[in-house]
mmCIF file of C-alpha atoms in Angstrom:
data_model
loop_
_atom_site.group_PDB
_atom_site.id
_atom_site.type_symbol
_atom_site.label_atom_id
_atom_site.label_comp_id
_atom_site.label_asym_id
_atom_site.label_seq_id
_atom_site.Cartn_x
_atom_site.Cartn_y
_atom_site.Cartn_z
ATOM 1 C CA MET A 1 -30.783 -29.995 -1.923
ATOM 2 C CA ASN A 2 -28.771 -30.748 -5.403
ATOM 3 C CA LYS A 3 -25.321 -30.150 -4.197
ATOM 4 C CA ARG A 4 -24.335 -27.947 -7.216
ATOM 5 C CA VAL A 5 -27.460 -25.544 -6.288
ATOM 6 C CA PHE A 6 -26.223 -25.306 -2.765
ATOM 7 C CA SER A 7 -22.595 -24.327 -4.136
ATOM 8 C CA LEU A 8 -24.055 -21.906 -6.196
ATOM 9 C CA ILE A 9 -25.980 -20.220 -3.305
ATOM 10 C CA CYS A 10 -22.959 -20.177 -1.372
ATOM 11 C CA ALA A 11 -21.143 -18.607 -3.844
ATOM 12 C CA VAL A 12 -23.553 -15.900 -4.579
ATOM 13 C CA SER A 13 -24.367 -15.278 -0.920
ATOM 14 C CA CYS A 14 -20.440 -15.004 -0.615
ATOM 15 C CA SER A 15 -20.102 -12.565 -3.407
ATOM 16 C CA PHE A 16 -22.604 -10.240 -1.895
ATOM 17 C CA ILE A 17 -20.806 -10.274 1.859
ATOM 18 C CA TRP A 18 -17.808 -9.526 0.022
ATOM 19 C CA GLY A 19 -19.383 -6.441 -1.814
ATOM 20 C CA THR A 20 -20.998 -5.373 0.911
ATOM 21 C CA ALA A 21 -17.945 -5.344 2.463
ATOM 22 C CA PHE A 22 -16.123 -2.769 0.684
ATOM 23 C CA VAL A 23 -18.523 -0.020 1.985
ATOM 24 C CA ALA A 24 -17.271 -0.686 5.517
ATOM 25 C CA GLN A 25 -13.433 -1.648 4.519
ATOM 26 C CA ASP A 26 -13.652 1.981 2.877
ATOM 27 C CA MET A 27 -15.091 3.604 6.037
ATOM 28 C CA GLY A 28 -12.811 1.563 8.368
ATOM 29 C CA MET A 29 -9.560 3.184 7.904
ATOM 30 C CA ASP A 30 -10.121 6.722 9.633
ATOM 31 C CA TYR A 31 -8.126 5.643 12.980
ATOM 32 C CA ILE A 32 -6.240 2.383 11.685
ATOM 33 C CA GLY A 33 -3.845 1.935 8.788
ATOM 34 C CA PRO A 34 -4.605 -0.714 5.944
ATOM 35 C CA TYR A 35 -2.329 -3.019 7.262
ATOM 36 C CA THR A 36 -3.868 -3.005 10.600
ATOM 37 C CA PHE A 37 -7.401 -3.291 8.741
ATOM 38 C CA SER A 38 -6.453 -6.431 6.952
ATOM 39 C CA ALA A 39 -4.765 -8.279 9.852
ATOM 40 C CA VAL A 40 -7.639 -7.245 12.381
ATOM 41 C CA ARG A 41 -10.319 -8.496 10.089
ATOM 42 C CA LEU A 42 -8.609 -11.900 9.313
ATOM 43 C CA ALA A 43 -7.750 -12.598 13.089
ATOM 44 C CA LEU A 44 -11.723 -12.005 13.605
ATOM 45 C CA GLY A 45 -12.572 -14.290 11.224
ATOM 46 C CA PHE A 46 -10.353 -16.965 12.297
ATOM 47 C CA LEU A 47 -12.200 -16.335 15.740
ATOM 48 C CA THR A 48 -15.351 -16.754 14.446
ATOM 49 C CA LEU A 49 -14.752 -20.093 12.616
ATOM 50 C CA LEU A 50 -12.753 -21.254 15.663
ATOM 51 C CA PRO A 51 -15.354 -22.753 17.979
ATOM 52 C CA PHE A 52 -17.421 -24.404 14.673
ATOM 53 C CA PHE A 53 -14.055 -26.099 13.776
ATOM 54 C CA PHE A 54 -13.979 -27.837 17.179
ATOM 55 C CA ILE A 55 -17.744 -28.810 17.406
ATOM 56 C CA PHE A 56 -17.475 -30.162 13.631
ATOM 57 C CA GLU A 57 -14.095 -31.041 12.278
ATOM 58 C CA PHE A 58 -11.649 -31.346 14.876
ATOM 59 C CA LYS A 59 -12.380 -35.124 15.447
ATOM 60 C CA LYS A 60 -12.468 -36.196 11.706
ATOM 61 C CA VAL A 61 -9.267 -34.158 11.004
ATOM 62 C CA LYS A 62 -7.361 -35.713 13.804
ATOM 63 C CA GLU A 63 -8.654 -39.178 12.233
ATOM 64 C CA THR A 64 -7.674 -38.201 8.789
ATOM 65 C CA LYS A 65 -4.189 -40.154 7.424
ATOM 66 C CA LEU A 66 -2.990 -37.230 5.259
ATOM 67 C CA ASN A 67 0.452 -35.676 5.740
ATOM 68 C CA PHE A 68 0.065 -32.655 7.895
ATOM 69 C CA LYS A 69 3.230 -31.269 6.088
ATOM 70 C CA ILE A 70 1.034 -31.052 3.482
ATOM 71 C CA ILE A 71 -1.610 -29.547 4.774
ATOM 72 C CA ILE A 72 0.043 -27.041 6.477
ATOM 73 C CA GLY A 73 1.780 -26.126 3.298
ATOM 74 C CA TYR A 74 -1.208 -25.819 1.247
ATOM 75 C CA LEU A 75 -2.497 -23.481 4.463
ATOM 76 C CA PHE A 76 0.344 -20.920 4.149
ATOM 77 C CA PHE A 77 0.037 -20.821 0.763
ATOM 78 C CA LEU A 78 -3.462 -19.825 1.033
ATOM 79 C CA GLY A 79 -2.657 -17.345 4.030
ATOM 80 C CA PHE A 80 -0.231 -15.799 2.216
ATOM 81 C CA PHE A 81 -2.658 -14.748 -1.186
ATOM 82 C CA LEU A 82 -5.611 -13.974 1.106
ATOM 83 C CA ALA A 83 -2.951 -11.509 3.116
ATOM 84 C CA GLY A 84 -1.836 -10.151 0.128
ATOM 85 C CA GLY A 85 -5.232 -9.713 -1.910
ATOM 86 C CA ASN A 86 -6.485 -7.957 1.151
ATOM 87 C CA ILE A 87 -3.858 -5.598 2.053
ATOM 88 C CA PHE A 88 -3.148 -4.865 -1.624
ATOM 89 C CA GLN A 89 -7.135 -4.299 -1.968
ATOM 90 C CA GLN A 90 -7.435 -2.448 1.213
ATOM 91 C CA ILE A 91 -4.415 -0.086 0.053
ATOM 92 C CA SER A 92 -6.176 0.626 -2.940
ATOM 93 C CA LEU A 93 -9.335 2.575 -1.014
ATOM 94 C CA ILE A 94 -6.856 4.934 -0.085
ATOM 95 C CA TYR A 95 -6.760 6.141 -3.743
ATOM 96 C CA THR A 96 -9.672 5.300 -5.409
ATOM 97 C CA ASP A 97 -13.357 4.630 -4.830
ATOM 98 C CA VAL A 98 -15.376 1.199 -3.723
ATOM 99 C CA ALA A 99 -16.846 0.777 -7.173
ATOM 100 C CA ASN A 100 -13.108 0.393 -8.687
ATOM 101 C CA SER A 101 -11.530 -1.561 -6.083
ATOM 102 C CA ALA A 102 -14.362 -3.879 -6.282
ATOM 103 C CA VAL A 103 -14.443 -4.167 -10.139
ATOM 104 C CA PHE A 104 -10.671 -4.443 -10.669
ATOM 105 C CA THR A 105 -10.431 -7.061 -7.997
ATOM 106 C CA VAL A 106 -12.581 -9.247 -9.928
ATOM 107 C CA LEU A 107 -10.229 -9.385 -13.220
ATOM 108 C CA TYR A 108 -9.274 -12.461 -11.489
ATOM 109 C CA VAL A 109 -12.290 -13.885 -13.563
ATOM 110 C CA VAL A 110 -9.651 -13.701 -16.312
ATOM 111 C CA ILE A 111 -6.433 -14.921 -14.720
ATOM 112 C CA VAL A 112 -8.206 -18.095 -12.860
ATOM 113 C CA PRO A 113 -8.890 -20.346 -16.075
ATOM 114 C CA ILE A 114 -5.393 -19.723 -17.486
ATOM 115 C CA ILE A 115 -3.630 -20.454 -13.858
ATOM 116 C CA ALA A 116 -5.665 -23.880 -13.515
ATOM 117 C CA TYR A 117 -4.933 -24.674 -17.238
ATOM 118 C CA PHE A 118 -1.622 -23.674 -17.104
ATOM 119 C CA LEU A 119 -0.795 -25.063 -13.519
ATOM 120 C CA PHE A 120 -3.314 -27.948 -13.455
ATOM 121 C CA SER A 121 -4.475 -28.986 -16.974
ATOM 122 C CA ASN A 122 -7.699 -28.029 -15.844
ATOM 123 C CA LYS A 123 -10.096 -27.967 -19.146
ATOM 124 C CA ILE A 124 -11.892 -24.790 -19.651
ATOM 125 C CA HIS A 125 -15.539 -24.744 -20.852
ATOM 126 C CA SER A 126 -16.313 -22.775 -24.111
ATOM 127 C CA SER A 127 -18.676 -20.757 -22.374
ATOM 128 C CA VAL A 128 -15.947 -19.023 -19.777
ATOM 129 C CA TRP A 129 -13.998 -17.225 -22.682
ATOM 130 C CA PRO A 130 -17.335 -15.098 -23.433
ATOM 131 C CA SER A 131 -18.348 -14.598 -20.197
ATOM 132 C CA VAL A 132 -14.882 -13.309 -19.343
ATOM 133 C CA LEU A 133 -14.901 -10.820 -21.864
ATOM 134 C CA MET A 134 -17.999 -9.340 -20.958
ATOM 135 C CA CYS A 135 -16.706 -9.079 -17.352
ATOM 136 C CA LEU A 136 -13.474 -7.307 -18.531
ATOM 137 C CA ILE A 137 -15.954 -4.988 -20.535
ATOM 138 C CA GLY A 138 -17.928 -4.063 -17.652
ATOM 139 C CA GLY A 139 -15.285 -3.849 -15.568
ATOM 140 C CA PHE A 140 -13.442 -1.289 -17.488
ATOM 141 C CA LEU A 141 -16.948 0.549 -17.981
ATOM 142 C CA LEU A 142 -16.897 0.780 -14.095
ATOM 143 C CA SER A 143 -13.514 2.230 -14.014
ATOM 144 C CA GLU A 144 -12.562 6.135 -14.259
ATOM 145 C CA LEU A 145 -9.697 6.017 -16.054
ATOM 146 C CA ASN A 146 -9.051 9.739 -16.360
ATOM 147 C CA ASN A 147 -8.584 10.195 -13.252
ATOM 148 C CA LEU A 148 -4.356 9.607 -12.261
ATOM 149 C CA ARG A 149 -4.866 9.278 -8.609
ATOM 150 C CA VAL A 150 -7.526 6.801 -9.334
ATOM 151 C CA ARG A 151 -5.449 4.752 -11.903
ATOM 152 C CA TYR A 152 -2.684 4.264 -9.189
ATOM 153 C CA GLY A 153 -5.369 2.646 -7.090
ATOM 154 C CA ASP A 154 -6.661 0.844 -9.481
ATOM 155 C CA SER A 155 -3.328 -0.728 -10.536
ATOM 156 C CA LEU A 156 -2.949 -1.790 -6.595
ATOM 157 C CA VAL A 157 -6.265 -3.843 -7.045
ATOM 158 C CA VAL A 158 -5.140 -5.688 -10.233
ATOM 159 C CA ILE A 159 -1.847 -6.566 -8.710
ATOM 160 C CA GLY A 160 -3.831 -8.167 -5.518
ATOM 161 C CA ALA A 161 -6.079 -9.783 -8.261
ATOM 162 C CA PHE A 162 -3.313 -12.033 -9.060
ATOM 163 C CA PHE A 163 -3.409 -13.073 -5.111
ATOM 164 C CA TRP A 164 -7.043 -13.567 -5.202
ATOM 165 C CA ALA A 165 -6.931 -15.704 -8.474
ATOM 166 C CA PHE A 166 -4.237 -18.121 -7.111
ATOM 167 C CA HIS A 167 -6.140 -18.499 -3.943
ATOM 168 C CA ILE A 168 -9.145 -19.605 -5.900
ATOM 169 C CA VAL A 169 -7.465 -21.795 -7.608
ATOM 170 C CA PHE A 170 -5.038 -23.364 -4.833
ATOM 171 C CA ILE A 171 -8.426 -23.856 -2.675
ATOM 172 C CA SER A 172 -10.408 -26.137 -5.497
ATOM 173 C CA ARG A 173 -7.062 -27.684 -5.590
ATOM 174 C CA PHE A 174 -6.795 -28.295 -1.782
ATOM 175 C CA LEU A 175 -10.454 -29.313 -1.535
ATOM 176 C CA LYS A 176 -9.770 -32.460 -3.701
ATOM 177 C CA ILE A 177 -7.331 -33.693 -0.849
ATOM 178 C CA PHE A 178 -8.650 -32.037 2.201
ATOM 179 C CA ASN A 179 -12.251 -31.859 2.063
ATOM 180 C CA PHE A 180 -12.410 -29.885 5.603
ATOM 181 C CA PRO A 181 -14.016 -26.241 4.413
ATOM 182 C CA ILE A 182 -14.120 -25.289 8.303
ATOM 183 C CA THR A 183 -10.647 -25.910 8.610
ATOM 184 C CA ILE A 184 -9.317 -24.742 5.495
ATOM 185 C CA ALA A 185 -11.545 -21.459 5.963
ATOM 186 C CA MET A 186 -10.027 -20.908 9.580
ATOM 187 C CA GLY A 187 -6.475 -21.910 9.010
ATOM 188 C CA GLN A 188 -6.183 -19.260 5.759
ATOM 189 C CA CYS A 189 -7.616 -16.707 8.169
ATOM 190 C CA LEU A 190 -4.846 -17.348 10.820
ATOM 191 C CA VAL A 191 -1.798 -17.484 8.674
ATOM 192 C CA GLY A 192 -3.109 -14.676 6.539
ATOM 193 C CA SER A 193 -3.312 -12.466 9.930
ATOM 194 C CA LEU A 194 0.197 -13.036 11.215
ATOM 195 C CA ILE A 195 1.266 -12.523 7.727
ATOM 196 C CA ALA A 196 -0.797 -9.099 7.783
ATOM 197 C CA PHE A 197 0.381 -7.768 11.250
ATOM 198 C CA ALA A 198 3.964 -7.741 10.344
ATOM 199 C CA PRO A 199 3.978 -4.956 8.495
ATOM 200 C CA SER A 200 1.102 -3.480 10.393
ATOM 201 C CA LEU A 201 3.665 -3.623 13.355
ATOM 202 C CA ALA A 202 6.618 -2.379 11.230
ATOM 203 C CA PHE A 203 4.940 0.601 9.660
ATOM 204 C CA GLU A 204 1.672 1.461 11.601
ATOM 205 C CA ASN A 205 0.576 2.378 15.255
ATOM 206 C CA ILE A 206 -1.799 0.044 16.767
ATOM 207 C CA THR A 207 -3.736 0.919 19.729
ATOM 208 C CA ILE A 208 -7.194 -0.582 21.313
ATOM 209 C CA ALA A 209 -8.394 2.603 21.210
ATOM 210 C CA ASN A 210 -8.307 2.925 17.586
ATOM 211 C CA LEU A 211 -9.424 -0.242 17.089
ATOM 212 C CA PHE A 212 -12.246 0.285 18.840
ATOM 213 C CA MET A 213 -13.296 3.350 17.344
ATOM 214 C CA GLU A 214 -13.441 1.297 13.939
ATOM 215 C CA LYS A 215 -15.223 -1.634 15.633
ATOM 216 C CA LYS A 216 -18.455 -1.932 13.588
ATOM 217 C CA GLU A 217 -16.385 -1.922 10.285
ATOM 218 C CA LEU A 218 -13.885 -4.231 11.421
ATOM 219 C CA LEU A 219 -16.780 -6.629 12.906
ATOM 220 C CA TYR A 220 -18.536 -6.794 9.659
ATOM 221 C CA ALA A 221 -15.512 -7.386 7.475
ATOM 222 C CA GLY A 222 -14.027 -9.475 9.928
ATOM 223 C CA VAL A 223 -16.674 -11.643 11.135
ATOM 224 C CA LEU A 224 -19.045 -11.772 7.950
ATOM 225 C CA SER A 225 -16.415 -11.009 5.337
ATOM 226 C CA SER A 226 -13.590 -12.789 6.532
ATOM 227 C CA GLY A 227 -15.262 -15.558 8.696
ATOM 228 C CA VAL A 228 -18.507 -16.397 7.284
ATOM 229 C CA ALA A 229 -18.150 -15.421 3.124
ATOM 230 C CA PHE A 230 -14.427 -17.641 3.532
ATOM 231 C CA LEU A 231 -16.299 -20.566 4.300
ATOM 232 C CA LEU A 232 -19.351 -19.872 2.004
ATOM 233 C CA GLN A 233 -16.639 -19.444 -0.682
ATOM 234 C CA ILE A 234 -15.006 -22.771 -0.029
ATOM 235 C CA TYR A 235 -18.629 -24.452 -0.062
ATOM 236 C CA GLY A 236 -19.180 -22.994 -3.509
ATOM 237 C CA GLN A 237 -15.765 -24.280 -4.617
ATOM 238 C CA GLN A 238 -16.777 -27.836 -3.474
ATOM 239 C CA ASN A 239 -18.891 -28.482 -6.406
ATOM 240 C CA LEU A 240 -17.578 -25.755 -8.913
ATOM 241 C CA SER A 241 -15.050 -25.742 -11.108
ATOM 242 C CA PRO A 242 -12.408 -22.502 -10.301
ATOM 243 C CA ALA A 243 -13.056 -20.483 -13.805
ATOM 244 C CA PRO A 244 -17.357 -20.537 -13.635
ATOM 245 C CA VAL A 245 -16.843 -20.009 -9.625
ATOM 246 C CA ALA A 246 -14.783 -16.739 -10.267
ATOM 247 C CA ILE A 247 -17.104 -15.343 -12.639
ATOM 248 C CA ILE A 248 -19.944 -15.876 -9.917
ATOM 249 C CA PHE A 249 -17.329 -14.173 -7.012
ATOM 250 C CA SER A 250 -16.916 -11.161 -9.400
ATOM 251 C CA LEU A 251 -20.860 -10.347 -8.867
ATOM 252 C CA GLU A 252 -18.999 -8.627 -5.580
ATOM 253 C CA GLY A 253 -18.065 -6.070 -8.142
ATOM 254 C CA VAL A 254 -21.750 -5.080 -8.818
ATOM 255 C CA PHE A 255 -22.930 -5.509 -5.051
ATOM 256 C CA ALA A 256 -19.996 -3.176 -4.209
ATOM 257 C CA SER A 257 -20.672 -0.601 -6.667
ATOM 258 C CA VAL A 258 -24.485 -0.415 -5.754
ATOM 259 C CA PHE A 259 -23.833 -0.324 -1.854
ATOM 260 C CA GLY A 260 -21.137 2.326 -2.832
ATOM 261 C CA TRP A 261 -23.625 4.552 -4.571
ATOM 262 C CA LEU A 262 -26.439 3.866 -1.725
ATOM 263 C CA LEU A 263 -24.410 4.666 1.199
ATOM 264 C CA LEU A 264 -21.476 6.707 -0.315
ATOM 265 C CA ASP A 265 -22.925 8.856 -2.880
ATOM 266 C CA GLN A 266 -20.141 7.229 -4.932
ATOM 267 C CA PHE A 267 -22.080 8.157 -8.765
ATOM 268 C CA LEU A 268 -23.205 5.805 -10.790
ATOM 269 C CA ASN A 269 -23.785 7.184 -14.367
ATOM 270 C CA GLU A 270 -25.054 5.631 -17.426
ATOM 271 C CA LEU A 271 -22.018 3.502 -18.723
ATOM 272 C CA LYS A 272 -21.256 2.088 -15.011
ATOM 273 C CA ILE A 273 -24.671 0.844 -14.752
ATOM 274 C CA PHE A 274 -24.412 -0.935 -18.529
ATOM 275 C CA GLY A 275 -20.780 -2.077 -17.135
ATOM 276 C CA ILE A 276 -23.127 -3.789 -14.109
ATOM 277 C CA THR A 277 -25.323 -5.076 -16.401
ATOM 278 C CA LEU A 278 -22.798 -6.704 -18.513
ATOM 279 C CA ILE A 279 -21.203 -8.611 -15.529
ATOM 280 C CA LEU A 280 -24.794 -9.680 -14.437
ATOM 281 C CA GLY A 281 -25.119 -11.144 -17.905
ATOM 282 C CA ALA A 282 -21.732 -12.785 -17.823
ATOM 283 C CA VAL A 283 -22.332 -14.720 -14.658
ATOM 284 C CA ILE A 284 -26.143 -15.959 -15.875
ATOM 285 C CA PHE A 285 -24.612 -17.182 -19.198
ATOM 286 C CA SER A 286 -21.461 -19.029 -17.652
ATOM 287 C CA GLN A 287 -24.138 -20.877 -15.498
ATOM 288 C CA LEU A 288 -26.320 -21.579 -18.189
#
C-alpha cells in the first residue's frame, strides 16, 4: 500500500475514534472529576502500548545513537501539550455539549499552519487556507453562541485547541529525528498522565470504587482514544505534513456531533448539519 494512503487511512481512523470518544468523555464524569478522567485515560493509553513497545521497538530504540536528553525533552513537551489539551477539553464538557466541544477543539486547523510556518518555516500549500476557512465556518455553525454557559465551555475548548495544535506540530518535528511511533505514543501518554494526576490529587477525590463506576467510559477513552488513536495519529503524521493532517483530524468534530446526536439526543438542526457538510468538504478539498 502507498505510504501516503496508509497515513491517510490512519488519520481518518484516528479522527473517528477521537470523535466517538467524546460521548464516553461526556458520560464518564458522574463519579470522577475531569482531571482524574484525563489522568486515568492517559495512563490506560500508556499501559495499552507498553507491551507493543517491548515487542516491536525496544531493541531498536536501545540501538539508536540519538541523544536521549533530546528524546526525553520532546516527550516532555508532547506530554505537556497532551495533558493540557485533554484537561481543557474534559472540563469543557461540564459546560457545553459534545458537538461544541469537538468542533471548537478542531480550531487547531487554523493554529497548526501558523505555528508550523513561524516556528519551523514549513511551506503551506495554497489549498490549506480555503479548507481552514471552511472548517471555521462549519465550526461556528455547529456552536450555540447565544448560550452563556455554552460560551464559557467553548472558550475552554479554544484554549485547549492551542495545546492540540502545538502537539500536532511537535509530533511532525519529532518524527523527523526519531521515527518510532509506538515509543512516542507511549511516552507522551505516560508524561501526560503524570502531569494530569497532579491537579487530580490536589482537587479531586480519587477512589477505586468511583473509577470502577466509570470503567466502560475510561476503557474506551483510555485504550482506544488514547492508546490506539494516538498511535494512529503518529502513523498518520509520518507521511502527511502538519497543516493537511490537521484538517483531516478535524473530522473528529463531525463524528462527535453525529454520535452525540445518536447516543445523547443532542439535537442537530439544519445549520449544524450544514456545518458538518462544510467540514467534510474542507477535508476532501485539502486532500484533492
